[in-house]
Amino acid sequence: MLEKASHDSLFRPLEKGRLKKEEIRRPSVSQAKESFRRVLKNKLAVTGAVILLFILFFAIFGPKMVPYSYSDQSLASGNLAPDGKHWFGTDDLGRDMWARTWYGARISLTIGVAAALIDLVIGLLVGGISGYMAGRGKLGDRIDNGLMRIVEILYSIPYLLVVILLLVVMKPGLWTIVIALSITGWVSMARVVRGQILQIKQQEFVAAAQKLGTPHGTIILKHLFPNMLGIIIVNLTFTIPNAIFAEAFLSFIGLGVQAPIASWGTMANDALGVILSGQWWRLFFPGFLISLTMFAFNVFGDGLQDALDPHQVKD
Amino acid sequence: MKFILKRLLTMLLTIWVITTLTFVIMHTIPGDPFSSDSDVLPEEVLNNMRAKFNLDKPLPVQYVLYLKNLASFDLGPSIESETRSVNTLIAEGLPVSALLGFQALVIAIVSGLLLGIIASLFHNRTIDYAAMTIAILGISVPSFILAPLLIKFFAVQWGMLPVASWGTWKHTILPSVALAAGPLAIIARFTRSSMLEVLKQNYMKTADAKGLGAAGIVIKHGIRNAIIPVVSFMGPLVAHLLTGTFVIEKIFAIPGLGKYFVDSIFNRDYPVILGTTIFFSVILIVTLFLIDLSYRLIDPRIKLSSRGD
Amino acid sequence: MAQLLEVEQLKVSFRSHGGEVQAVRGVSFDIGHGEVLAVVGESGCGKSVTAQAIMKLLPKRGCNIKEGSIHFEGKDLLKMSGKEMKQLKGSQISMVFQDPMTSLNPTMKIGTQISEGIIKHKGLDKTQAKAKALELLKLAGIPNPESRYNQYPHELSGGMRQRVLIAIALACDPKLLIADEPTTALDVTIQAQILDLMKDLQHKFGTSIMLITHDLGVVAEMAQKVIVMYAGIVVESGTVADILERPKHPYTIGLLNSLPNYEDGEKERLIPIEGTPPDLYDPPTGCPFAARCEYAMEICVEELPKAFTVNDGHYSRCWLNDPRAPQVAEFAAAGRDES
């Protein structure tokens, strides 16, 4: 409570403009900054990103850290447990597991990223055309329907079965796997992109831009694309590990990269026979790294998804 | 029931596309299954074999013959094992794989839903974090890593369960768990986010205002609405389970369809690859159809006559 | 006899990432038996939070009822156990929500949604509950209750859904009905129907109603008492006549001026209240309305006004009611009585 004397003098009109009529006292932040802050705040997402960088670093420099190559055989030093010389031990042919594991990381990451990027490009094209043409006259609808019918049929064909079939008849190798994975892999990306475009198209700002006569290209670049970026990035963080997983799976059932090239899946497959005889390192290192990679991509993707969702209530 | 008819037609079309595709892919390979035997067997025998498997006829004829046989549910003979046809292989392997898949599906659905619902009710608390850690681990650790670990600890180290092969119910536990882990984790995560969404809905407040109590609200009003999006996710999950059996049956040496399939890939036994692929595809497509039907039963907003999207 | 509901100095705040948002900052009011109290204010002023605090519908985490008491028939709801509250909710006190489109469970037949509360509170079996539910549907003005009973919410229009929600709320003959903007989401013609229905049912059963609205027209039609809320506090309270004819707060006057006057027949310019309410993340120390008030004085910025008694039962939290304040024409025009 104020003093009585000073109180009385306060009953005079307030100077104009001393108080703002619309005052926002909360610190305001832009969407991008806010997203970035949320990604950083999301401890799991940061953990995931750090782990991925760590794996990437060793995939690039790991094989060069030891004086052995991934394919150097030395039957005399076969099946050695990890020690100062062979950090991850050796396999039955005496190949250094450290070199093989990180070389395998290169293969797995290359396949994952390459397949995901091809999926992305095809998915963006097909989904984008389909979504953009939908509702644009008879021809537009026909294009959309046609593309979606193809997508629908491809979607109902079991993905891995097709990949297995292709690999059975194609020459085995890294790029064969990438191609086989992308032949049906783009379908889900196309569906996501189309759905997203249809949703954004319904929003007022796109309608407004169209009414104002903004050219198609500008609408796509300025309105559709930025609004889809988030969901595309998030989708990538899930398609990359899926491709890595698929490669490991294929290698495991004997359709992966051919010896002496190593991938995590082939290494796990090789280790299957010896795990019970106590050579734990044969399964542990590739198994642990593949799990760690999947974990990192998943938590990173989750964190990104939460952070990029503008509808998410701040908490 | 126009919807069901339309769907059945699409299913037939898809199966035909798959069959054709599979057939074409299989026959683009240079040579035939017997070319590798040409140095050990006399030419005459090989030609007899080719004639037996219709390989001497022109491709279109082979295709028509295959479709004809397929229409009478005859998937043809196996090249590798002369006494057994693909049909017998499927008849032998299917019960084993079906039991394994069914057990895994039940484990995955029941525990996945439970884990997801519990996590959502304790949102951002220790229980939630614990449940989601389990779920992320389940997604991250591939079944071909998890299965050897399970064998190593539960079978070898602690001797609680048999190591491998197939026989008693005890033999089915480890493979079922290893197969269920991935789908379980996916269901748990999906249920959690779906349930969190439902808990925010206005109708949950209406239910709360009726004085139903926390348990009543969640059970009567929450779960059904939360399950709807999870059901739509079941298709990919069944596919996941199916391909999962390839790995699991191989590791546990289970005489199921998946193992036959992987073996046939190794042996390049084309009729078996062709036959089992088609069989798997049909199973998946029919399952997708059934899931779609049940989805429409659970969600009254979707009429059977109209399309979902 | 004591009032049915007595709310005393209620304070509610929410935790948010920047700090604490004080949504309700010391609200007091009461509702007598068979009385209709209107709670008026812009969106975000704390009306709905107050209502949900009474029903204990606020989220348990992140939301904090810091102070105050809510007495219903003499018992403090805030001190009640979950079990006692469960028995009270839906039977003694019930609620109709703002948005009929999303307030019904989309996967449950509407009949089941009505009867589940009856089974719970009245101990009736399914057939008895169904009979009661059909009766309620009829009472709520829904044609063909028999066939509607087995329909799902998406098969009903918005107005019909709101009637169902009213039927649900009245299922166990509550003593107090809280209606949170029951007509806001509906078409104008449907709004009138729903209001008529509520008025009808109120007369029939003598239910007390806490009617939350930002529509002063609705207030005039239904309520006996009014409280006007702004930025989490009650700025003016009184009878309908006090508030609508002799308002003593610039915010209330502003609300009245922004209302179209249909009865006069002549075209009148609507005067909007400029600006927006303050952010309750860091509420101003003085009068929260000062920034938008054309009569604002230095004192308004310095100190939150107390509730001045205009006359018995009519209170205004505005420094203009202080004898030291300059005379304001608007107050006189609205009938400043003492002078």
JSON list of N, CA, C and O in Angstrom, two decimals, chain C residues 246 248 310-311 331 335-339:
[
{"chain": "C", "resi": 246, "resn": "ARG", "atom": "N", "xyz": [-26.39, -0.32, -15.07]},
{"chain": "C", "resi": 246, "resn": "ARG", "atom": "CA", "xyz": [-25.61, 0.65, -14.28]},
{"chain": "C", "resi": 246, "resn": "ARG", "atom": "C", "xyz": [-24.18, 0.17, -14.10]},
{"chain": "C", "resi": 246, "resn": "ARG", "atom": "O", "xyz": [-23.70, 0.06, -12.98]},
{"chain": "C", "resi": 248, "resn": "LYS", "atom": "N", "xyz": [-20.31, -0.09, -13.55]},
{"chain": "C", "resi": 248, "resn": "LYS", "atom": "CA", "xyz": [-19.41, 0.84, -12.86]},
{"chain": "C", "resi": 248, "resn": "LYS", "atom": "C", "xyz": [-17.96, 0.44, -13.11]},
{"chain": "C", "resi": 248, "resn": "LYS", "atom": "O", "xyz": [-17.10, 0.64, -12.26]},
{"chain": "C", "resi": 310, "resn": "VAL", "atom": "N", "xyz": [-20.69, -0.56, -4.77]},
{"chain": "C", "resi": 310, "resn": "VAL", "atom": "CA", "xyz": [-21.51, 0.46, -5.41]},
{"chain": "C", "resi": 310, "resn": "VAL", "atom": "C", "xyz": [-22.84, 0.55, -4.67]},
{"chain": "C", "resi": 310, "resn": "VAL", "atom": "O", "xyz": [-23.29, 1.61, -4.28]},
{"chain": "C", "resi": 311, "resn": "ASN", "atom": "N", "xyz": [-23.48, -0.56, -4.52]},
{"chain": "C", "resi": 311, "resn": "ASN", "atom": "CA", "xyz": [-24.59, -0.70, -3.58]},
{"chain": "C", "resi": 311, "resn": "ASN", "atom": "C", "xyz": [-24.65, -2.15, -3.17]},
{"chain": "C", "resi": 311, "resn": "ASN", "atom": "O", "xyz": [-23.81, -2.94, -3.61]},
{"chain": "C", "resi": 331, "resn": "PHE", "atom": "N", "xyz": [-20.13, 6.93, -16.45]},
{"chain": "C", "resi": 331, "resn": "PHE", "atom": "CA", "xyz": [-20.73, 6.40, -15.22]},
{"chain": "C", "resi": 331, "resn": "PHE", "atom": "C", "xyz": [-22.05, 7.09, -14.94]},
{"chain": "C", "resi": 331, "resn": "PHE", "atom": "O", "xyz": [-23.04, 6.45, -14.60]},
{"chain": "C", "resi": 335, "resn": "GLY", "atom": "N", "xyz": [-25.98, 6.03, -14.97]},
{"chain": "C", "resi": 335, "resn": "GLY", "atom": "CA", "xyz": [-26.74, 6.19, -13.73]},
{"chain": "C", "resi": 335, "resn": "GLY", "atom": "C", "xyz": [-25.88, 6.08, -12.50]},
{"chain": "C", "resi": 335, "resn": "GLY", "atom": "O", "xyz": [-26.02, 5.17, -11.70]},
{"chain": "C", "resi": 336, "resn": "ARG", "atom": "N", "xyz": [-24.97, 7.02, -12.32]},
{"chain": "C", "resi": 336, "resn": "ARG", "atom": "CA", "xyz": [-24.17, 7.01, -11.10]},
{"chain": "C", "resi": 336, "resn": "ARG", "atom": "C", "xyz": [-25.06, 7.47, -9.98]},
{"chain": "C", "resi": 336, "resn": "ARG", "atom": "O", "xyz": [-25.39, 8.65, -9.86]},
{"chain": "C", "resi": 337, "resn": "ASP", "atom": "N", "xyz": [-25.49, 6.56, -9.13]},
{"chain": "C", "resi": 337, "resn": "ASP", "atom": "CA", "xyz": [-26.66, 6.84, -8.28]},
{"chain": "C", "resi": 337, "resn": "ASP", "atom": "C", "xyz": [-26.43, 7.79, -7.11]},
{"chain": "C", "resi": 337, "resn": "ASP", "atom": "O", "xyz": [-27.26, 8.66, -6.86]},
{"chain": "C", "resi": 338, "resn": "GLU", "atom": "N", "xyz": [-25.27, 7.66, -6.41]},
{"chain": "C", "resi": 338, "resn": "GLU", "atom": "CA", "xyz": [-25.11, 8.44, -5.18]},
{"chain": "C", "resi": 338, "resn": "GLU", "atom": "C", "xyz": [-25.19, 9.94, -5.41]},
{"chain": "C", "resi": 338, "resn": "GLU", "atom": "O", "xyz": [-25.76, 10.66, -4.61]},
{"chain": "C", "resi": 339, "resn": "SER", "atom": "N", "xyz": [-24.66, 10.39, -6.54]},
{"chain": "C", "resi": 339, "resn": "SER", "atom": "CA", "xyz": [-24.57, 11.85, -6.73]},
{"chain": "C", "resi": 339, "resn": "SER", "atom": "C", "xyz": [-25.92, 12.45, -7.09]},
{"chain": "C", "resi": 339, "resn": "SER", "atom": "O", "xyz": [-26.75, 11.82, -7.71]}
]
